[in-house]
Every structure is written in structure tokens, then in C-alpha cells.
Amino acid sequence: MRYSAGPVETARLLSALVDTLLPGDESWPSGATVGVQALVAARLVQERGDDAIDNLVDTLGDDAKALLAGDEAARVAAVTAWEAREKDLFGFVCDAAYIAYYENPAVVLAINAHGHPYKLIPHIAGYELPRFDLARDMPKHGRGHFIPTDAVTRVPVETLNLADERTQNWGRKQ
Amino acid sequence: MTTQAADVLIIGAGATGSLAAMVLAQAGLDVVCLEQGGWVDAGDHPHYSTDWSWQRKTRWNADVNKRHHPDDFPVRTDSSNVLMWNGVGGSTNVYGGIWPRYRPSDFRKGDEHGLQPNWPITYEDLAPFYDRSDRLIGTSGVAGDPAMPPRPPSPTGPLPFTEAARTLADAFDKLGWHWWPPEAAVISEDYDGRPGCNGCGVCSGCARGSMSKYSLSIWPKALAAGARLRIQARVLRIEKGKDGRATGALYLDRTSGRTEFQPARVVLVAGNGVGTPRLLLASDNLANSSDQVGRNLLHHTLTACEFWVDRKIDAHMGYSASMISREFSETDISRGFVNGFQFNCLTSTSSAPEVAAGWLGDAKAPWGRGHHAWFEKHFGHGTGLFAIGDDLPNPNNRVSLDPEARDAEGVPLAKLHYRPGENDRRMMAFQLDRLVEVAKAAGAYEYRLQDYLDTDGVYRTPAWHMIGTCRMGADPETSVVNKWHQTWDVPNLFLMDGSVLATGGVVNPTSTISALALRAAEHIRDNFRELSGLTRPMAA
């Protein structure tokens, strides 16, 4: 069922949505606290057109009410239902939310607080890394071979039955 | 007004176009290069923005169909992600700069099994040009790999050996497999006026030029020698005279909106494995008496694995390639297929957003209360690797012209079709099993494989490598160019880019494409007088 939201309610909905995706705790700010909803909204419009926000609200349907007024369990249930219904749109919003979140300076501080030397714009100054040490870092295994040009010889390719057989189940499904 | 004929017209200002422009202009020839895009300045890169991760998915996406840049030309594909960049420096604006060479056996697959052709040249023919292009381009690495022919030292020493490299090297040692520090078109120290790599890890091109971006490493030399580069100049077709020679190219000046004709004595096409066959086909099927233009598109077989270890390795730091393994690079038919593959071992994504939203595999942080715990467990603990192999040519895997759709200038769109064959599928199945062994040997607490199969079973490779579509050969019936990149049909028309590769090898191809371009350009330089009047191809 179509849910109609005005501008204030739309903004609250987006905040509730990103806070459900990225709730805060004692060491991580929540998504809405660092403004993830603004970037998600902007990127939705940029990539999916002017009516992308209206479409998002539309697809939430009655779950929008739970997002706005419900407790955490109700909000999680609402997003779970929306994810099941709108896989593609949910995937876009979730990725956009994650990316916007970790692009935030406050979140980078949280990463640093966990002991990682992570930079928001690493290209400017780079990371300090020890130079390659020939004594320490060179391979010592002595393994490896190649076939020189004049040593390439015929292999019995006909034994492979490449023309007759067809591998159907390959990849992760093999 | 009549435009004066250039000695040499080069179509495309990417890696091979820039090398050819440099060599020929330094010889005193009048060189004009037409490039449909523009210069890509440091500020155009996403590297100096906080949202560089988002930009890598959108405006800086290497896939021409995802970034929607006005300099690009549209490509329709039923499977491939079409990774290229149209602008000065070409795809070196956005590539990763992994720089291994082909192996001697890569040139002799006709002898080895006959399912691919022999090249009309050998590794030994190309080796000196590898060495010289490395010095021009600026590379790093360490000589002495027993899995490759001897070679001189790289211009700069190897890049830092990261914790990811150590983790992977230990795993390969445990398996008893070969590994070696990677060769890269990345300078480990200041070189040729460019700064050494600072280990930022944002290796989607390099705004500072530590990773060789040919607009910074080669074009300044070409321009200093007098080459004339016209940007925003989109070539519409190559014209041919009654004597069978190419006369020049008709192009749209995208700035003025005017259509111009640039005459030339010799024409070089350097438009990449998609752009070059598209242009030939759109130029009244030029140089295609063999019906080979556009056919035998190669992408490599590609699979990947991402895994996580308990130990903190912070692999977001450092150049994106950590090491390589040539353990399986030669044919061993006891594996059930011909040809081999290489492991390109990585560090990790340099981007915390990509750790959460998904990098190599399908691993992604959950949303909700479990999100932060997942991130804490995975960030700084992950690394990964690709297996990249030599796929067999199939004439039906091809670049062709869309029979109906045209671009804004009226040129038919390029259409790509690619399906891996039986040998390729067997190789990828084998690769995936080996990738699992690496992850387990590394002590991974979790690993995810990537087979690039979509939910419908279509193989959608992130095909950086679009090669083989105008291949080199000794027989005009089965190839498009001879060993000097000269088209069999049009004696003053040369193809300089990855389309000429007769086989794909087991490696990223730009080092080989660059060495070939240097070799061909020097041949044209040394034989220009003869070539500029020739009406029949020179010897094969």
C-alpha cells in the first residue's frame, strides 16, 4: 500500500532506515549520527533519478510506519520485509549507506581506535611501510621453472576430449 | 583549407599510442595523434577526495558502461564488464599496473598443442623491448625468478613486502609452491621526475604518477619531441585510397563540432581491443579480408578468493599486488586442460567502505546489531588473490558492430560476446580448488570464492583484458597483422594495441603490449621511407 510522506517525514524515514542498518554502540556512532542518510539520498537521486526518494518511500509501504514509530524489533522487522521485497533497491541503499558511513571522519576515528592505521584520504601522505629487505624478504625456496622457446614440445591434447565433453557444473557450484 | 598530410597519424593516445608518438617524433617525423577524450589531471582522479570509494563505483568506475563519461563510446555486451579509459594515457589512468611478462611458451602454443596459433615472434625477439620499455615507463621488481628467463634488474627495487605478502608467502611455502615479489609499473623510489610509491593502496590509477600513467611518463617525452596531440578528436572512420593505402582519418572535433580530415602517409591505430576492431569494421570493413577483425576476443580465465586470518595484517596499506605465483603457469595435461595460470596475490582493498560493502567475493557485513562486530573481525584481517589464466581463442567470442544502434556521431556501437570454452571452464574449476588450498594453508578462519558466474550461470569476468581481436600471425588467412603489426591488407596501416596479441598468456598484458608497441614503432621509424610509399605488405 502506498505510503505518503512529506519532506520532514521523509527525512525522518531515511534517518530511521540508516540507523536500523547501522545502529550505534559504545564505540561506533550510528549511521544517522554521522549523516549517512544525506549522502544516501543524494546518491540515490544521482544514480537513479529525481524520483528515487519517492520510489523508496513508496516501496516501503506500511513498513514505513514501523520504521518511524516502532521499537528496534519492529524497525528490524520492517527493514527485513523491505529487503525481501525489494532486493535491488535494498542492495543499493545498503551499499550506499555502508560506503557513506566509512567515508566519515568520525567513523575513521573509530577504526583508528581499534588499532588500525587507516586514513580517510591515504593518497596524500600514504602509509609508512618498511622498505623491501633483500636479506629478509627475498624468496629462498628456489622453486619455479619455465619451458624455454626451443624446448616447447607437443602435448597429447587429444587425450583431453575437449571437443566432446562439456563441463556443466563448474565454479562454486561444482 | 587543406590540412597538410602528417608523416604518421596515430589514433588513440593511450599506452601504445603514446609510445609510438614518442619514438616516431624523436626520429624527426611529423606525428599527429587524435584522441577522443581529454587530459586526465591529478584533480580528476578520486584520490584526493574523502568519497573516493564511492567514486570508484561510479564516475571512476573502470567499466565504460557504469561511469557514463562523455569521452567514452558505448559498448553493448552480453557478458563482459568493459574496462577501459578513453583519454590521454588511456587505461593507464585507471589500471593497477601489475607488470609480469609473457613466458617463452606463450609464444609457441601452436607447437605445444595447436589450439592456439604460434606467434610469428618469440620471447627472445621481444625481451630487449621489455627491458627498454620498463626503463621508459618506470617499473619495480626484483630479478632472479627461476620461473622466468633471466632479465636485468628493474629500474627501481621491489616495493615493500607487506604483512599480506608475508601471510601469502608462508602459505605458498607450506604448499611447496613457487612465489615471487611482483613486478609492477610502480616506482618504489623517485624516478624520471616522478615520486616513488607512498603505499596509499588506492591503486585505481595513481594521481601522483608513482604508478606509471603514460600521460605523465611517456607523453611529455613525445610532446617535447614535437608530436602534435589533438584531444577531443573522435575518429569516425579511416579512409582508403584507390591504391589500397590508408589516406588518413575523418574525425569529429568535439570542441568545435566540426568534422575534419587528417591525411597521413602512415596510419597507426591504437584504440584498444574493442575500439580498434570497431573502427576497422566501421571503416567499410577495413583490413578484414580474412574475416578475423574482431574475432578471438580473449579476456583470460579469472577466479578469485578473499580470506581472513586471525592475525592483524592491515593489508589496506601498500601497493595492491603483494606477490605472484607461477606454480601452475605451464601446461600440464594431467590437470585435464592445456595452458596454465598465475596467481596475482593482492594486499586487500584499501577502502574500509569496500570491506563492509563487499570486495572480491560476496562477503559483506550484515546490517543491524551484528554489523560492527563483523567489521571488527574482518577489517585489517583480510587479503585475497586472483588466478588468471590463458583462455583459448574462439572466433565466436568477438567484437562486432551493432546492426542497428549507433552513437551520437552515427558510428555503429561495438557489441561484445564472450563465453568461456570447455578448456577454460576446466581450468577455472581447477583454479578454484587451488585457491581454497591457499586459503587453508594461510590458516584462514573464513574464505570466499569468486567465480564471476551470475545467477543465470553467465560468466561475467571483470575483463580488464580485451585482447586478441586483430591478432598477429604469419598467415594472412588467419590473422590481421604481420609480426610488425602491419595489416595484411593495407600496407601503411598498423595496429599497435592489445588487439594484436595472438595469445593471452597468464598475465596482465600491458607490459607485453607496451614492449610490442615499442618494437613496432622502431620498425616503422627505421623503415619509414619504404612504408610511406608501399602498396603491398612487407614480408611476414
XYZ file of C-alpha atoms in Angstrom:
714
model
C 0.000 0.000 0.000
C 1.359 3.411 -0.965
C 2.680 5.449 1.907
C 2.645 9.189 1.511
C 5.318 11.123 3.361
C 6.024 14.834 3.455
C 9.550 16.264 3.462
C 10.032 16.132 7.233
C 8.695 12.613 7.464
C 10.825 11.525 4.506
C 13.943 12.832 6.223
C 12.948 11.038 9.445
C 12.315 7.853 7.498
C 15.751 7.935 5.910
C 17.335 8.565 9.301
C 15.447 5.683 10.852
C 16.405 3.446 7.943
C 20.143 4.099 8.176
C 20.070 3.817 11.959
C 18.457 0.423 11.600
C 21.110 -0.627 9.111
C 23.931 0.901 11.139
C 22.974 1.213 14.787
C 25.430 2.828 17.153
C 27.064 1.378 20.228
C 29.687 2.452 22.750
C 32.481 2.600 20.172
C 30.727 3.192 16.851
C 28.415 6.134 16.053
C 25.122 5.280 14.424
C 24.558 5.910 10.738
C 22.223 8.843 11.229
C 24.512 10.415 13.820
C 27.170 10.930 11.160
C 24.719 11.962 8.469
C 24.701 8.854 6.322
C 21.096 9.499 5.298
C 22.007 12.721 3.469
C 24.612 11.027 1.297
C 22.390 8.031 0.636
C 19.604 10.340 -0.505
C 21.922 12.356 -2.731
C 23.455 9.243 -4.290
C 20.058 7.676 -4.857
C 18.989 10.727 -6.834
C 22.305 10.928 -8.647
C 22.272 7.309 -9.771
C 18.558 6.575 -10.037
C 16.872 9.833 -10.904
C 14.791 12.598 -9.392
C 12.007 10.367 -8.141
C 14.311 7.875 -6.426
C 13.409 9.051 -2.919
C 9.684 8.967 -3.629
C 10.130 5.474 -5.024
C 11.976 4.349 -1.928
C 9.232 5.651 0.340
C 6.681 4.093 -1.945
C 8.243 0.659 -1.794
C 8.422 0.756 1.984
C 4.622 0.800 2.081
C 3.239 0.109 5.527
C 6.701 -0.757 6.798
C 7.396 2.969 6.801
C 5.097 3.374 9.794
C 7.018 0.780 11.783
C 10.275 2.446 10.846
C 9.031 5.779 12.121
C 7.162 4.731 15.219
C 8.204 1.223 16.131
C 10.751 -0.039 18.617
C 14.014 -1.575 17.408
C 12.493 -5.016 16.872
C 9.700 -3.519 14.794
C 12.170 -1.476 12.743
C 14.314 -4.536 12.090
C 11.236 -6.482 11.025
C 10.220 -3.660 8.707
C 13.630 -3.498 7.019
C 13.798 -7.296 6.779
C 10.467 -7.326 4.988
C 11.532 -4.488 2.689
C 14.815 -6.250 1.877
C 12.901 -9.389 0.886
C 10.531 -7.436 -1.351
C 12.984 -5.004 -2.936
C 16.308 -6.804 -3.259
C 17.836 -4.500 -5.855
C 16.836 -1.218 -4.220
C 17.743 -2.522 -0.785
C 21.154 -3.606 -2.087
C 21.826 -0.154 -3.493
C 20.731 1.618 -0.308
C 22.660 -0.750 1.948
C 25.883 -0.373 -0.076
C 25.452 3.389 -0.269
C 24.883 3.531 3.486
C 27.940 1.423 4.284
C 30.148 3.456 1.968
C 28.918 6.803 3.262
C 29.376 5.613 6.829
C 33.013 4.589 6.439
C 33.787 7.747 4.471
C 33.014 9.770 7.575
C 35.893 11.219 9.651
C 34.242 10.231 12.939
C 33.993 6.633 11.789
C 37.621 6.664 10.677
C 38.486 7.755 14.220
C 36.580 4.709 15.455
C 38.613 2.494 13.102
C 41.819 4.056 14.420
C 40.620 3.491 17.979
C 40.525 -0.217 17.177
C 44.247 -0.123 16.430
C 44.286 0.231 12.639
C 46.387 2.954 10.961
C 43.624 3.820 8.494
C 43.422 7.188 6.717
C 40.419 8.849 5.147
C 42.493 10.176 2.224
C 45.583 7.963 2.221
C 46.831 9.147 -1.149
C 48.084 12.444 0.261
C 50.711 11.118 2.648
C 50.495 7.365 2.144
C 51.296 4.783 4.790
C 54.647 4.160 6.413
C 55.849 0.733 5.331
C 59.271 -0.850 5.800
C 61.348 -0.976 2.630
C 61.863 -4.328 0.934
C 64.790 -6.002 2.688
C 66.677 -8.297 0.322
C 68.059 -10.378 3.186
C 64.719 -10.789 4.909
C 62.117 -10.645 2.138
C 63.650 -12.395 -0.886
C 62.267 -15.864 -1.622
C 64.661 -18.578 -0.521
C 62.686 -21.561 -1.823
C 64.489 -21.953 -5.170
C 61.295 -23.245 -6.758
C 59.995 -22.454 -10.228
C 60.647 -23.423 -13.818
C 59.829 -22.318 -17.328
C 59.995 -24.020 -20.691
C 62.492 -22.307 -22.992
C 61.396 -21.489 -26.526
C 63.279 -24.331 -28.167
C 62.137 -26.855 -25.557
C 58.399 -26.478 -26.187
C 57.112 -29.871 -27.285
C 53.753 -31.278 -28.305
C 51.429 -32.471 -25.550
C 48.844 -35.198 -26.288
C 45.932 -32.804 -26.327
C 43.626 -35.375 -27.939
C 43.501 -37.276 -24.640
C 41.593 -34.400 -23.070
C 38.425 -34.852 -25.183
C 37.916 -31.115 -25.204
C 35.648 -31.259 -28.234
C 33.325 -33.927 -26.875
C 32.965 -33.183 -23.194
C 31.219 -30.222 -21.688
C 31.803 -29.252 -18.102
C 28.430 -28.011 -16.865
C 28.935 -27.723 -13.143
C 31.929 -25.593 -12.566
C 32.705 -22.693 -10.366
C 31.405 -22.555 -6.833
C 28.558 -24.898 -7.755
C 30.894 -27.713 -8.813
C 41.688 24.834 -46.290
C 43.590 21.654 -46.941
C 45.253 20.040 -43.943
C 48.824 19.028 -44.630
C 49.500 15.310 -44.557
C 51.308 14.130 -41.450
C 54.046 11.566 -41.731
C 52.274 9.458 -39.153
C 48.738 9.627 -37.823
C 48.130 7.820 -34.534
C 44.571 7.122 -33.479
C 44.391 6.876 -29.702
C 46.651 8.445 -27.061
C 46.755 5.520 -24.650
C 49.714 3.347 -23.720
C 50.695 2.239 -27.208
C 49.781 5.470 -28.968
C 51.983 7.427 -26.592
C 54.967 5.113 -27.040
C 54.640 5.237 -30.820
C 54.309 9.029 -30.777
C 57.454 9.321 -28.686
C 59.586 7.016 -30.840
C 58.459 8.489 -34.159
C 58.580 12.139 -33.106
C 62.040 11.667 -31.633
C 63.106 10.425 -35.075
C 62.020 13.737 -36.552
C 58.816 12.520 -38.158
C 55.738 14.716 -38.207
C 53.352 12.912 -35.857
C 49.711 13.786 -35.238
C 47.741 11.888 -32.604
C 43.960 12.064 -32.378
C 42.414 11.260 -29.002
C 38.671 11.194 -28.428
C 38.996 12.081 -24.741
C 40.980 14.698 -22.894
C 43.792 15.004 -20.415
C 43.132 13.413 -17.046
C 44.639 15.697 -14.444
C 45.504 14.744 -10.882
C 42.423 16.592 -9.682
C 40.207 14.491 -11.927
C 41.208 11.373 -10.014
C 39.167 10.471 -6.933
C 42.317 10.036 -4.874
C 42.154 13.423 -3.143
C 38.513 13.152 -2.080
C 37.006 11.611 1.035
C 34.458 9.812 -1.138
C 36.980 8.022 -3.342
C 35.411 4.676 -2.553
C 32.056 5.812 -3.888
C 33.720 7.356 -6.923
C 35.398 4.039 -7.711
C 31.911 2.573 -8.030
C 30.505 5.424 -10.098
C 32.350 8.185 -12.006
C 35.752 6.493 -11.642
C 34.432 3.025 -12.359
C 36.757 1.270 -14.780
C 33.721 -0.168 -16.599
C 32.798 2.058 -19.512
C 29.137 1.138 -19.114
C 28.967 2.079 -15.453
C 30.632 5.500 -15.370
C 28.786 7.152 -18.302
C 31.585 9.557 -19.176
C 31.075 11.739 -22.276
C 34.549 10.831 -23.585
C 33.559 7.172 -23.809
C 31.913 5.313 -26.621
C 29.052 2.943 -25.875
C 29.663 -0.801 -25.864
C 26.908 -3.391 -25.767
C 27.831 -6.660 -24.134
C 26.053 -9.830 -23.110
C 28.648 -10.782 -20.537
C 31.778 -8.687 -20.179
C 32.453 -5.792 -17.878
C 34.197 -3.489 -20.309
C 37.117 -1.948 -18.503
C 38.857 0.852 -20.375
C 39.501 4.570 -20.202
C 39.251 6.954 -23.118
C 41.614 9.873 -22.686
C 45.293 10.775 -22.823
C 47.102 7.851 -21.232
C 44.162 5.540 -21.947
C 43.508 2.802 -19.437
C 46.713 3.604 -17.550
C 44.589 6.295 -15.893
C 42.690 3.633 -14.018
C 44.640 0.361 -14.215
C 46.510 -1.492 -11.468
C 49.974 -1.595 -13.033
C 50.732 -5.275 -12.410
C 53.624 -5.890 -14.760
C 54.614 -9.535 -15.330
C 55.913 -10.649 -18.690
C 54.747 -13.372 -21.019
C 56.631 -16.662 -20.858
C 58.567 -18.204 -23.771
C 55.942 -20.940 -24.168
C 53.171 -18.325 -24.519
C 54.550 -17.592 -27.977
C 54.622 -21.247 -29.031
C 51.165 -22.622 -28.261
C 50.809 -23.821 -31.837
C 53.739 -26.140 -31.267
C 52.606 -27.105 -27.783
C 49.048 -28.152 -28.557
C 47.751 -26.402 -31.669
C 44.610 -24.991 -30.077
C 46.160 -21.547 -30.332
C 48.497 -20.227 -33.016
C 52.206 -19.705 -32.676
C 53.194 -16.087 -32.604
C 55.351 -15.013 -35.556
C 57.910 -13.818 -32.996
C 59.500 -15.407 -29.944
C 60.070 -14.336 -26.369
C 63.681 -13.675 -27.300
C 62.600 -11.260 -30.040
C 60.624 -9.265 -27.507
C 62.861 -9.472 -24.439
C 65.048 -6.432 -25.268
C 61.937 -4.345 -25.765
C 60.530 -5.461 -22.413
C 63.762 -4.248 -20.824
C 63.718 -0.907 -22.596
C 60.029 -0.204 -22.114
C 60.459 -0.964 -18.405
C 63.091 1.752 -18.199
C 60.927 4.223 -20.094
C 57.792 3.505 -18.146
C 59.346 3.119 -14.710
C 58.862 -0.235 -13.021
C 59.803 -2.066 -9.845
C 60.611 -5.655 -9.052
C 63.464 -7.987 -8.352
C 65.296 -10.132 -10.892
C 66.257 -13.765 -10.399
C 62.909 -15.555 -10.538
C 63.712 -19.160 -11.512
C 60.267 -19.423 -13.095
C 61.177 -16.866 -15.753
C 64.067 -16.313 -18.179
C 66.884 -14.178 -16.764
C 66.371 -10.442 -17.053
C 68.129 -7.275 -15.963
C 67.151 -5.587 -12.718
C 64.056 -3.388 -12.759
C 64.710 0.362 -12.826
C 63.650 0.577 -9.170
C 63.799 -2.071 -6.475
C 60.869 -4.095 -5.182
C 58.017 -2.450 -3.334
C 57.610 -3.067 0.414
C 56.903 -6.667 1.374
C 53.696 -6.252 3.332
C 52.130 -8.384 6.020
C 49.710 -9.632 3.362
C 52.680 -10.732 1.263
C 54.222 -12.472 4.271
C 50.949 -14.270 5.026
C 50.601 -15.440 1.436
C 54.280 -16.358 1.060
C 54.061 -18.527 4.163
C 51.003 -20.249 2.722
C 52.734 -20.906 -0.605
C 55.824 -22.198 1.214
C 53.606 -24.555 3.191
C 52.151 -25.857 -0.069
C 55.591 -26.072 -1.653
C 54.547 -23.711 -4.436
C 56.502 -21.017 -6.228
C 56.080 -17.356 -5.278
C 57.937 -14.159 -6.092
C 57.671 -10.435 -5.310
C 55.559 -8.758 -8.003
C 56.762 -6.771 -10.962
C 54.830 -3.521 -11.151
C 54.626 -0.382 -13.263
C 55.002 1.394 -9.952
C 58.261 3.041 -8.932
C 59.465 2.231 -5.438
C 61.599 5.391 -5.324
C 61.724 8.710 -7.161
C 62.409 8.079 -10.836
C 62.316 10.137 -14.004
C 60.869 13.148 -12.200
C 58.048 11.222 -10.558
C 57.699 10.406 -6.849
C 58.072 6.882 -5.523
C 55.018 4.985 -4.296
C 53.814 6.074 -0.863
C 51.893 2.873 -0.198
C 48.462 4.516 -0.106
C 46.866 1.458 -1.675
C 44.385 3.397 -3.823
C 45.644 1.681 -6.953
C 42.855 2.620 -9.372
C 45.335 4.523 -11.429
C 47.564 6.881 -9.480
C 47.033 10.623 -9.304
C 50.636 11.315 -8.258
C 52.045 9.163 -11.044
C 54.013 6.699 -8.936
C 52.109 4.086 -10.877
C 53.096 4.841 -14.424
C 50.368 6.863 -16.018
C 51.524 7.308 -19.592
C 50.251 10.870 -19.745
C 52.946 11.619 -17.141
C 55.672 9.125 -18.068
C 55.584 8.982 -21.881
C 53.547 11.833 -23.324
C 55.843 14.604 -22.023
C 58.688 12.989 -23.972
C 56.558 12.678 -27.104
C 55.386 16.287 -26.906
C 58.905 17.537 -26.240
C 59.975 15.773 -29.422
C 57.331 17.611 -31.405
C 54.406 15.190 -31.564
C 51.103 17.008 -32.006
C 48.301 15.719 -29.813
C 44.724 16.713 -30.575
C 42.328 15.902 -27.765
C 38.541 15.723 -28.044
C 39.075 14.399 -31.553
C 36.876 11.356 -32.132
C 37.803 9.380 -35.229
C 34.773 8.316 -37.234
C 36.446 6.297 -39.960
C 39.727 5.587 -41.681
C 39.746 6.392 -45.371
C 41.441 4.310 -48.035
C 42.661 5.429 -51.477
C 42.381 3.675 -54.817
C 45.913 2.358 -54.420
C 44.804 0.388 -51.363
C 46.635 2.609 -48.911
C 45.094 4.353 -45.935
C 44.908 8.066 -46.678
C 44.012 9.355 -43.217
C 41.092 9.627 -40.851
C 37.863 11.540 -40.688
C 37.259 12.818 -37.174
C 34.889 14.935 -35.165
C 36.470 17.829 -33.341
C 34.303 17.571 -30.242
C 35.172 21.083 -29.176
C 34.173 22.901 -32.361
C 31.662 20.332 -33.561
C 33.327 20.294 -36.983
C 34.202 17.189 -38.939
C 37.787 17.260 -40.187
C 40.043 15.016 -42.234
C 43.638 14.372 -41.212
C 45.688 12.948 -44.077
C 48.794 10.904 -43.350
C 51.411 8.737 -45.043
C 51.232 6.050 -42.390
C 48.292 5.388 -40.060
C 48.594 3.692 -36.663
C 45.514 2.556 -34.771
C 45.888 2.324 -31.009
C 42.294 2.150 -29.871
C 42.429 -0.982 -27.647
C 40.975 -4.441 -28.220
C 37.463 -3.083 -28.607
C 37.965 0.347 -30.151
C 40.368 -0.800 -32.855
C 38.214 -3.567 -34.383
C 35.168 -1.336 -34.072
C 36.889 1.395 -36.070
C 38.122 -1.010 -38.755
C 34.706 -2.622 -39.114
C 33.061 0.805 -39.256
C 35.526 1.888 -41.960
C 33.971 -0.336 -44.620
C 35.418 -3.493 -43.113
C 38.963 -2.220 -43.480
C 41.849 -4.709 -43.333
C 39.408 -7.578 -42.936
C 39.771 -9.820 -45.981
C 40.495 -12.642 -43.536
C 37.245 -12.020 -41.610
C 39.372 -12.090 -38.475
C 38.869 -8.481 -37.342
C 37.023 -8.535 -34.046
C 37.205 -12.318 -33.616
C 39.018 -14.378 -30.972
C 38.339 -11.945 -28.154
C 40.347 -13.025 -25.113
C 39.680 -11.958 -21.530
C 41.719 -14.547 -19.575
C 40.190 -17.060 -17.239
C 39.729 -15.348 -13.912
C 38.704 -16.542 -10.483
C 39.430 -15.123 -7.064
C 39.449 -15.826 -3.366
C 39.189 -13.486 -0.408
C 40.085 -14.785 3.026
C 40.581 -13.632 6.581
C 43.091 -14.635 9.224
C 43.117 -14.101 12.981
C 46.330 -12.097 12.870
C 46.038 -8.368 12.186
C 47.721 -7.731 8.807
C 46.261 -4.317 7.873
C 46.508 -5.149 4.200
C 44.782 -1.927 3.178
C 48.288 -0.427 3.216
C 50.722 -0.781 0.338
C 50.608 -1.401 -3.400
C 47.655 -3.559 -4.370
C 49.713 -6.568 -5.554
C 51.597 -8.367 -2.810
C 53.282 -11.188 -4.742
C 52.787 -13.562 -7.649
C 52.993 -17.305 -8.106
C 53.946 -19.087 -11.313
C 53.464 -22.557 -9.861
C 50.840 -23.518 -12.462
C 51.885 -21.335 -15.377
C 52.960 -24.070 -17.798
C 50.739 -26.702 -19.384
C 50.389 -29.980 -17.502
C 47.650 -32.007 -19.152
C 47.347 -34.288 -16.147
C 45.268 -31.419 -14.766
C 42.713 -32.010 -17.531
C 43.346 -28.911 -19.615
C 46.011 -27.154 -21.646
C 47.689 -23.883 -20.716
C 48.265 -22.543 -17.269
C 47.572 -19.680 -14.933
C 49.265 -17.391 -12.492
C 48.266 -16.257 -9.036
C 48.187 -12.499 -8.696
C 48.231 -12.124 -4.940
C 46.840 -8.893 -3.593
C 47.091 -6.893 -0.431
C 43.484 -6.010 0.304
C 41.137 -3.300 -0.711
C 42.482 -0.031 0.620
C 38.942 1.011 1.396
C 37.102 0.356 4.660
C 33.816 1.012 2.830
C 34.651 -1.800 0.404
C 35.435 -4.187 3.239
C 31.921 -3.590 4.584
C 30.076 -3.439 1.255
C 31.992 -6.253 -0.465
C 35.301 -6.539 -2.290
C 36.498 -9.630 -4.174
C 33.931 -12.165 -3.133
C 30.378 -11.989 -1.915
C 31.304 -11.341 1.704
C 29.551 -8.323 3.066
C 28.892 -7.053 6.556
C 25.405 -7.759 7.880
C 23.196 -4.828 8.672
C 21.831 -4.231 12.141
C 23.294 -5.064 15.526
C 25.833 -7.527 14.155
C 27.411 -5.035 11.770
C 30.168 -3.598 13.924
C 31.267 -6.942 15.323
C 31.584 -8.282 11.757
C 33.607 -5.258 10.690
C 35.936 -5.532 13.698
C 36.543 -9.181 12.907
C 37.205 -8.645 9.193
C 38.784 -5.234 8.716
C 42.573 -5.457 8.825
C 42.434 -9.266 8.728
C 41.660 -9.900 5.062
C 43.609 -10.397 1.879
C 42.966 -12.140 -1.411
C 44.248 -13.333 -4.720
C 43.295 -13.820 -8.334
C 44.017 -16.805 -10.520
C 44.448 -15.564 -14.080
C 44.836 -17.996 -16.948
C 45.305 -18.312 -20.679
C 41.893 -18.755 -22.344
C 41.604 -20.410 -25.742
C 40.524 -18.368 -28.740
C 37.045 -18.849 -30.130
C 36.109 -16.993 -33.317
C 32.596 -16.537 -31.987
C 33.892 -14.615 -28.989
C 34.134 -11.309 -30.697
C 33.713 -7.605 -31.093
C 31.237 -6.784 -33.838
C 29.094 -3.846 -34.865
C 25.580 -3.499 -33.588
C 23.406 -3.792 -36.707
C 21.023 -1.108 -35.519
C 22.290 1.073 -32.695
C 24.662 3.933 -33.440
C 26.373 6.525 -31.297
C 25.720 10.263 -31.465
C 28.129 10.577 -34.396
C 26.416 7.831 -36.375
C 29.080 5.152 -35.851
C 27.645 1.700 -35.052
C 28.050 0.639 -31.424
C 30.522 -2.059 -30.530
C 28.953 -5.353 -29.490
C 30.839 -7.849 -27.315
C 30.121 -11.525 -26.956
C 32.236 -13.816 -24.781
C 31.729 -17.290 -23.345
C 34.492 -19.410 -21.803
C 35.089 -22.689 -23.591
C 35.491 -26.214 -22.238
C 39.220 -25.879 -21.590
C 38.635 -22.534 -19.866
C 35.906 -23.941 -17.614
C 38.070 -26.867 -16.587
C 40.918 -24.506 -15.804
C 38.722 -22.261 -13.671
C 37.364 -25.233 -11.740
C 40.960 -26.274 -11.051
C 41.876 -22.713 -10.072
C 39.086 -22.549 -7.514
C 40.272 -25.751 -5.851
C 43.802 -24.364 -5.616
C 42.520 -21.074 -4.214
C 40.838 -22.977 -1.408
C 44.150 -24.703 -0.688
C 45.891 -21.338 -0.405
C 43.284 -20.004 1.999
C 43.513 -23.110 4.158
C 47.316 -23.086 4.120
C 47.194 -19.480 5.286
C 45.116 -20.564 8.264
C 42.080 -18.600 7.147
C 39.182 -18.645 9.558
C 36.901 -17.741 6.640
C 37.247 -17.630 2.866
C 35.005 -16.718 -0.038
C 35.481 -17.727 -3.655
C 34.584 -15.682 -6.681
C 33.803 -17.469 -9.956
C 32.216 -14.460 -11.669
C 29.167 -16.525 -12.593
C 25.918 -14.605 -12.245
C 22.670 -16.150 -11.020
C 21.923 -17.300 -14.585
C 25.300 -19.015 -14.886
C 26.746 -16.398 -17.256
C 30.447 -15.780 -16.730
C 30.830 -12.056 -16.203
C 34.536 -11.520 -15.899
C 35.775 -8.107 -14.824
C 37.649 -8.212 -18.100
C 40.391 -5.668 -17.838
C 41.968 -7.539 -20.654
C 40.336 -7.163 -24.046
C 42.841 -8.666 -26.398
C 43.295 -10.824 -29.473
C 40.688 -9.195 -31.707
C 43.089 -8.332 -34.573
C 45.689 -10.917 -33.934
C 49.219 -11.114 -35.202
C 50.282 -14.088 -37.288
C 52.328 -15.465 -40.122
C 49.320 -16.353 -42.260
C 47.090 -13.675 -43.835
C 44.204 -16.159 -43.805
C 44.107 -16.455 -40.028
C 45.499 -13.170 -38.774
C 45.057 -9.438 -39.293
C 48.607 -8.137 -38.895
C 52.100 -9.461 -39.515
C 54.900 -9.574 -36.982
C 55.464 -5.831 -37.364
C 51.793 -5.009 -36.636
C 51.262 -4.121 -40.298
C 47.838 -5.092 -41.612
C 47.988 -7.680 -44.346
C 45.505 -5.762 -46.495
C 46.572 -2.133 -46.109
C 50.346 -1.715 -46.229
C 50.570 1.629 -44.437
C 48.088 0.736 -41.707
C 49.452 -0.587 -38.396
C 47.613 -1.780 -35.294
C 49.515 -1.063 -32.106
C 47.381 -2.161 -29.153
C 46.346 -5.330 -27.330
C 44.153 -6.414 -30.213
C 47.256 -7.897 -31.892
C 48.093 -10.369 -29.119
C 47.899 -13.862 -30.596
C 47.553 -15.475 -27.161
C 46.718 -14.027 -23.785
C 49.437 -15.551 -21.644
C 48.754 -15.926 -17.950
C 49.423 -12.328 -17.041
C 48.177 -8.772 -17.137
C 49.042 -7.740 -20.681
C 50.102 -4.083 -20.577
C 53.815 -4.802 -20.166
C 53.713 -7.010 -23.270
C 51.519 -4.579 -25.193
C 53.987 -1.787 -24.378
C 57.043 -3.809 -25.399
C 55.338 -4.780 -28.656
C 54.405 -1.170 -29.371
C 57.969 -0.029 -28.800
C 59.245 -2.734 -31.151
C 56.702 -1.927 -33.866
C 57.274 1.822 -33.584
C 61.016 1.378 -34.025
C 60.386 -0.788 -37.079
C 58.182 1.913 -38.592
C 60.805 4.530 -37.756
C 63.584 2.503 -39.331
C 61.578 1.673 -42.453
C 59.502 4.813 -42.790
C 60.688 5.766 -46.230
C 59.761 2.406 -47.669
C 56.499 2.161 -45.751
C 55.318 5.590 -46.759
C 55.166 4.549 -50.399
C 54.426 0.859 -50.138
C 51.346 -0.537 -51.833
C 51.851 -4.129 -50.721
C 52.647 -5.515 -47.272
C 56.233 -6.184 -46.457
C 57.296 -9.726 -45.648
C 55.526 -11.555 -42.837
